[in-house]
mmCIF file of C-alpha atoms and ligand atoms in Angstrom:
data_model
loop_
_atom_site.group_PDB
_atom_site.id
_atom_site.type_symbol
_atom_site.label_atom_id
_atom_site.label_comp_id
_atom_site.label_asym_id
_atom_site.label_seq_id
_atom_site.Cartn_x
_atom_site.Cartn_y
_atom_site.Cartn_z
ATOM 1 C CA MET A 24 58.147 -6.350 -7.211
ATOM 2 C CA THR A 25 60.758 -4.769 -5.334
ATOM 3 C CA THR A 26 64.499 -6.645 -5.457
ATOM 4 C CA ARG A 27 65.251 -8.158 -1.720
ATOM 5 C CA PRO A 28 68.837 -7.246 -0.663
ATOM 6 C CA THR A 29 72.084 -9.607 -1.129
ATOM 7 C CA ILE A 30 72.994 -11.211 1.830
ATOM 8 C CA VAL A 31 77.150 -11.026 2.000
ATOM 9 C CA LEU A 32 78.994 -12.744 5.135
ATOM 10 C CA VAL A 33 82.351 -11.440 6.045
ATOM 11 C CA ARG A 34 84.094 -12.770 9.035
ATOM 12 C CA GLY A 35 85.856 -9.110 11.533
ATOM 13 C CA ASP A 36 85.050 -6.838 13.695
ATOM 14 C CA ILE A 37 82.303 -4.468 12.426
ATOM 15 C CA THR A 38 84.197 -1.234 13.310
ATOM 16 C CA GLU A 39 85.839 -2.048 10.372
ATOM 17 C CA GLN A 40 83.511 -2.024 8.326
ATOM 18 C CA HIS A 41 82.975 0.583 5.448
ATOM 19 C CA ALA A 42 78.591 0.331 5.326
ATOM 20 C CA ASP A 43 75.760 3.390 4.998
ATOM 21 C CA VAL A 44 74.575 1.778 8.452
ATOM 22 C CA LEU A 45 76.068 -0.630 11.329
ATOM 23 C CA VAL A 46 73.864 -2.076 13.592
ATOM 24 C CA ASN A 47 74.484 -1.804 17.193
ATOM 25 C CA ALA A 48 73.860 -4.516 19.575
ATOM 26 C CA ALA A 49 72.419 -2.642 22.439
ATOM 27 C CA ASN A 50 70.954 -2.965 25.409
ATOM 28 C CA SER A 51 67.423 -1.014 26.561
ATOM 29 C CA SER A 52 69.564 2.111 28.534
ATOM 30 C CA LEU A 53 71.249 3.240 25.334
ATOM 31 C CA LEU A 54 74.626 4.072 27.189
ATOM 32 C CA GLY A 55 76.370 1.404 26.064
ATOM 33 C CA GLY A 56 78.585 -1.766 27.452
ATOM 34 C CA GLY A 57 80.623 -4.874 26.348
ATOM 35 C CA GLY A 58 80.851 -6.959 23.210
ATOM 36 C CA VAL A 59 80.042 -4.976 19.827
ATOM 37 C CA ASP A 60 78.315 -1.965 22.113
ATOM 38 C CA GLY A 61 81.428 -1.566 23.860
ATOM 39 C CA ALA A 62 83.614 -1.687 20.623
ATOM 40 C CA ILE A 63 81.443 0.965 18.731
ATOM 41 C CA HIS A 64 81.361 3.762 21.484
ATOM 42 C CA ARG A 65 85.186 3.598 21.762
ATOM 43 C CA ARG A 66 86.078 3.118 18.068
ATOM 44 C CA GLY A 67 83.108 5.918 17.184
ATOM 45 C CA GLY A 68 84.216 8.446 19.981
ATOM 46 C CA PRO A 69 81.937 10.255 22.497
ATOM 47 C CA GLU A 70 79.373 11.757 20.103
ATOM 48 C CA ILE A 71 77.723 8.030 19.390
ATOM 49 C CA LEU A 72 77.158 8.016 23.487
ATOM 50 C CA SER A 73 75.905 11.943 23.461
ATOM 51 C CA ALA A 74 73.239 11.321 20.854
ATOM 52 C CA CYS A 75 72.047 8.055 22.872
ATOM 53 C CA ARG A 76 71.904 10.305 25.796
ATOM 54 C CA ASP A 77 70.093 13.006 23.778
ATOM 55 C CA LEU A 78 67.555 10.168 23.209
ATOM 56 C CA ARG A 79 66.907 9.342 26.665
ATOM 57 C CA ALA A 80 66.429 12.442 27.508
ATOM 58 C CA SER A 81 63.754 12.771 24.759
ATOM 59 C CA HIS A 82 62.391 10.185 23.127
ATOM 60 C CA TYR A 83 62.776 7.011 25.577
ATOM 61 C CA GLY A 84 62.977 8.294 28.301
ATOM 62 C CA LYS A 85 62.185 5.112 29.892
ATOM 63 C CA GLY A 86 64.866 3.416 27.251
ATOM 64 C CA LEU A 87 64.672 1.694 23.682
ATOM 65 C CA PRO A 88 62.780 -1.726 24.126
ATOM 66 C CA THR A 89 63.118 -5.345 23.282
ATOM 67 C CA GLY A 90 62.476 -5.903 19.387
ATOM 68 C CA GLN A 91 63.075 -2.269 18.597
ATOM 69 C CA ALA A 92 65.793 0.082 16.852
ATOM 70 C CA VAL A 93 66.703 3.783 16.723
ATOM 71 C CA ALA A 94 69.696 5.624 14.801
ATOM 72 C CA THR A 95 72.283 7.705 15.824
ATOM 73 C CA THR A 96 75.275 9.503 14.225
ATOM 74 C CA ALA A 97 77.861 7.138 13.184
ATOM 75 C CA GLY A 98 80.521 9.122 15.222
ATOM 76 C CA ARG A 99 84.395 7.907 13.787
ATOM 77 C CA LEU A 100 83.268 4.982 12.070
ATOM 78 C CA HIS A 101 83.093 4.617 8.514
ATOM 79 C CA ALA A 102 79.094 4.817 8.510
ATOM 80 C CA ARG A 103 76.796 7.291 8.065
ATOM 81 C CA HIS A 104 74.948 6.447 11.308
ATOM 82 C CA VAL A 105 74.855 3.647 13.861
ATOM 83 C CA VAL A 106 71.321 1.666 14.426
ATOM 84 C CA HIS A 107 71.091 0.422 17.932
ATOM 85 C CA THR A 108 68.895 -2.124 18.672
ATOM 86 C CA VAL A 109 68.045 -4.515 21.879
ATOM 87 C CA GLY A 110 67.923 -7.989 21.447
ATOM 88 C CA PRO A 111 65.769 -10.239 23.958
ATOM 89 C CA VAL A 112 67.949 -12.292 26.097
ATOM 90 C CA TRP A 113 67.849 -15.744 25.347
ATOM 91 C CA SER A 114 65.490 -17.920 27.244
ATOM 92 C CA PRO A 115 65.169 -21.837 27.588
ATOM 93 C CA THR A 116 61.453 -21.756 28.792
ATOM 94 C CA GLN A 117 60.056 -19.001 26.726
ATOM 95 C CA ASP A 118 60.296 -18.256 22.933
ATOM 96 C CA ARG A 119 61.463 -14.870 22.166
ATOM 97 C CA SER A 120 62.105 -15.487 18.515
ATOM 98 C CA ALA A 121 59.509 -12.640 17.307
ATOM 99 C CA LEU A 122 61.381 -10.293 19.134
ATOM 100 C CA LEU A 123 64.989 -11.407 17.741
ATOM 101 C CA ALA A 124 63.318 -11.175 14.449
ATOM 102 C CA SER A 125 62.468 -7.751 15.028
ATOM 103 C CA CYS A 126 65.165 -6.314 15.868
ATOM 104 C CA TYR A 127 66.459 -7.721 12.455
ATOM 105 C CA GLU A 128 63.078 -6.115 10.735
ATOM 106 C CA GLU A 129 63.056 -2.690 12.450
ATOM 107 C CA SER A 130 66.364 -1.947 11.951
ATOM 108 C CA LEU A 131 65.959 -2.446 8.271
ATOM 109 C CA ARG A 132 63.213 -0.881 8.280
ATOM 110 C CA VAL A 133 65.047 2.694 10.205
ATOM 111 C CA ALA A 134 68.051 2.077 7.531
ATOM 112 C CA ALA A 135 65.694 2.389 4.554
ATOM 113 C CA GLU A 136 64.275 5.626 6.163
ATOM 114 C CA LEU A 137 67.701 6.756 5.924
ATOM 115 C CA GLY A 138 68.117 6.348 2.748
ATOM 116 C CA ALA A 139 70.850 3.075 3.173
ATOM 117 C CA ARG A 140 72.049 0.951 0.759
ATOM 118 C CA THR A 141 74.078 -0.905 2.495
ATOM 119 C CA VAL A 142 73.352 -2.511 6.090
ATOM 120 C CA ALA A 143 75.823 -4.368 8.901
ATOM 121 C CA PHE A 144 74.408 -6.518 11.219
ATOM 122 C CA PRO A 145 76.510 -8.380 14.293
ATOM 123 C CA ALA A 146 75.218 -11.819 14.820
ATOM 124 C CA LEU A 147 72.358 -10.063 17.446
ATOM 125 C CA SER A 148 72.092 -11.490 20.985
ATOM 126 C CA THR A 149 74.377 -14.325 20.390
ATOM 127 C CA GLY A 150 76.970 -12.689 22.550
ATOM 128 C CA VAL A 151 76.598 -11.383 26.132
ATOM 129 C CA TYR A 152 72.471 -12.296 26.152
ATOM 130 C CA GLY A 153 73.560 -15.983 25.085
ATOM 131 C CA TRP A 154 71.474 -16.794 22.176
ATOM 132 C CA PRO A 155 72.665 -20.070 20.549
ATOM 133 C CA LEU A 156 74.346 -19.173 17.347
ATOM 134 C CA ASP A 157 72.723 -21.414 14.776
ATOM 135 C CA ASP A 158 69.237 -20.834 16.010
ATOM 136 C CA GLY A 159 70.136 -16.758 15.836
ATOM 137 C CA ALA A 160 72.006 -17.345 12.406
ATOM 138 C CA ARG A 161 68.616 -18.996 11.410
ATOM 139 C CA ILE A 162 66.204 -15.713 12.533
ATOM 140 C CA ALA A 163 68.954 -13.717 11.485
ATOM 141 C CA VAL A 164 69.108 -14.700 7.509
ATOM 142 C CA ARG A 165 65.183 -15.497 7.917
ATOM 143 C CA SER A 166 64.134 -12.185 8.672
ATOM 144 C CA VAL A 167 66.587 -10.548 6.797
ATOM 145 C CA ARG A 168 65.012 -12.402 3.853
ATOM 146 C CA ALA A 169 61.631 -11.665 4.160
ATOM 147 C CA ALA A 170 61.797 -7.687 4.364
ATOM 148 C CA ALA A 171 62.732 -6.215 1.164
ATOM 149 C CA ARG A 172 63.646 -2.739 1.974
ATOM 150 C CA PRO A 173 64.096 -0.109 -1.089
ATOM 151 C CA PRO A 174 66.999 1.395 -1.215
ATOM 152 C CA VAL A 175 68.497 -1.211 1.127
ATOM 153 C CA THR A 176 70.768 -3.449 -1.882
ATOM 154 C CA GLU A 177 72.890 -4.905 0.706
ATOM 155 C CA VAL A 178 72.811 -6.792 3.954
ATOM 156 C CA ARG A 179 76.328 -8.020 5.065
ATOM 157 C CA PHE A 180 76.550 -9.911 8.178
ATOM 158 C CA VAL A 181 79.969 -9.396 10.285
ATOM 159 C CA LEU A 182 80.476 -12.532 12.449
ATOM 160 C CA PHE A 183 83.772 -12.059 14.844
ATOM 161 C CA ASP A 184 84.859 -15.941 14.810
ATOM 162 C CA GLU A 185 84.950 -18.866 12.464
ATOM 163 C CA GLU A 186 81.732 -20.539 14.673
ATOM 164 C CA ALA A 187 79.338 -17.222 13.825
ATOM 165 C CA TYR A 188 80.397 -17.540 10.586
ATOM 166 C CA ALA A 189 79.722 -21.330 9.580
ATOM 167 C CA ARG A 190 76.734 -21.314 11.397
ATOM 168 C CA PHE A 191 75.530 -18.410 9.125
ATOM 169 C CA ASP A 192 76.851 -20.087 6.395
ATOM 170 C CA GLU A 193 75.065 -22.974 6.739
ATOM 171 C CA ALA A 194 71.910 -20.714 7.749
ATOM 172 C CA LEU A 195 72.267 -19.527 4.004
ATOM 173 C CA ALA A 196 72.476 -22.074 2.221
ATOM 174 C CA ALA A 197 69.526 -23.722 4.073
HETATM 175 N N1 AR6 B 222 82.318 -7.170 15.501
HETATM 176 C C1 AR6 B 222 81.421 -7.933 15.539
HETATM 177 N N2 AR6 B 222 80.582 -9.441 16.337
HETATM 178 C C2 AR6 B 222 80.948 -8.759 17.440
HETATM 179 C C3 AR6 B 222 82.456 -8.198 17.692
HETATM 180 C C4 AR6 B 222 82.508 -7.131 17.263
HETATM 181 N N3 AR6 B 222 83.511 -6.136 17.609
HETATM 182 N N4 AR6 B 222 82.399 -8.264 19.711
HETATM 183 C C5 AR6 B 222 81.450 -9.273 19.582
HETATM 184 N N5 AR6 B 222 80.732 -9.573 18.552
HETATM 185 P P1 AR6 B 222 76.911 -9.492 21.934
HETATM 186 P P2 AR6 B 222 74.212 -9.431 22.507
HETATM 187 C C6 AR6 B 222 79.849 -11.150 18.268
HETATM 188 O O1 AR6 B 222 77.155 -9.569 23.357
HETATM 189 O O2 AR6 B 222 74.279 -10.538 22.845
HETATM 190 C C7 AR6 B 222 76.540 -5.450 25.558
HETATM 191 O O3 AR6 B 222 76.884 -5.556 27.004
HETATM 192 C C8 AR6 B 222 79.911 -11.954 19.762
HETATM 193 O O4 AR6 B 222 80.572 -13.044 19.651
HETATM 194 O O5 AR6 B 222 78.135 -7.708 21.689
HETATM 195 O O6 AR6 B 222 73.475 -8.956 21.734
HETATM 196 C C9 AR6 B 222 75.298 -4.582 24.998
HETATM 197 O O7 AR6 B 222 75.384 -3.674 25.887
HETATM 198 C C10 AR6 B 222 78.340 -12.232 19.466
HETATM 199 O O8 AR6 B 222 78.944 -12.947 18.498
HETATM 200 O O9 AR6 B 222 75.450 -8.583 22.297
HETATM 201 C C11 AR6 B 222 74.019 -5.373 25.931
HETATM 202 O O10 AR6 B 222 73.914 -5.568 27.281
HETATM 203 C C12 AR6 B 222 77.691 -11.160 18.733
HETATM 204 O O11 AR6 B 222 78.563 -10.132 18.158
HETATM 205 C C13 AR6 B 222 74.279 -7.074 25.513
HETATM 206 O O12 AR6 B 222 75.945 -7.153 25.909
HETATM 207 C C14 AR6 B 222 76.830 -10.075 20.132
HETATM 208 O O13 AR6 B 222 77.234 -10.418 21.048
HETATM 209 C C15 AR6 B 222 73.861 -7.628 23.971
HETATM 210 O O14 AR6 B 222 74.416 -8.738 23.991
#
């Protein structure tokens, strides 16, 4: 049986983390935005945007679809790669949780393909995209728990504030 990765919770800014892969809460343009995306491009430097532009000019002419993931350089960040994924926008009328789960699963798949051992995630979709934190945390923990992706041994959720940390802590305990 393949060992499942250890899940670790950290309170902080994902751009200050050291890990093989940092996951970006991107949008499908891959060309930057606010929140995690803005911080990653700001601190990671122009190399990341340049790699994203190359992706738009090649495989992802129409952008990266929601629920998928793609890797670039991590520029000046303390990581080997950034994996960009596009979370779904929260909808009160439509269940998009499979797409949110797919973001975690696909990001881990791409990270494992790159040989990553440590992967840091933000709480995807729970900022600008409006997903309720408690549900976002449950989906995140469930998706990662279900995925055994060697050589990934550690999945770290990097939570920006006390509230997000508390919701992930509850989801982990459940
Ligand atoms: N480190 C860790 N977590 C953070 C950081 C940070 N530096 N900054 C914010 N958060 P968001 P989304 C938390 O909005 O909801 C962008 O414009 C934040 O408190 O970054 O997936 C993209 O270009 C929240 O809990 O991502 C897209 O258009 C979580 O990270 C759109 O936002 C995610 O917030 C994506 O929206």
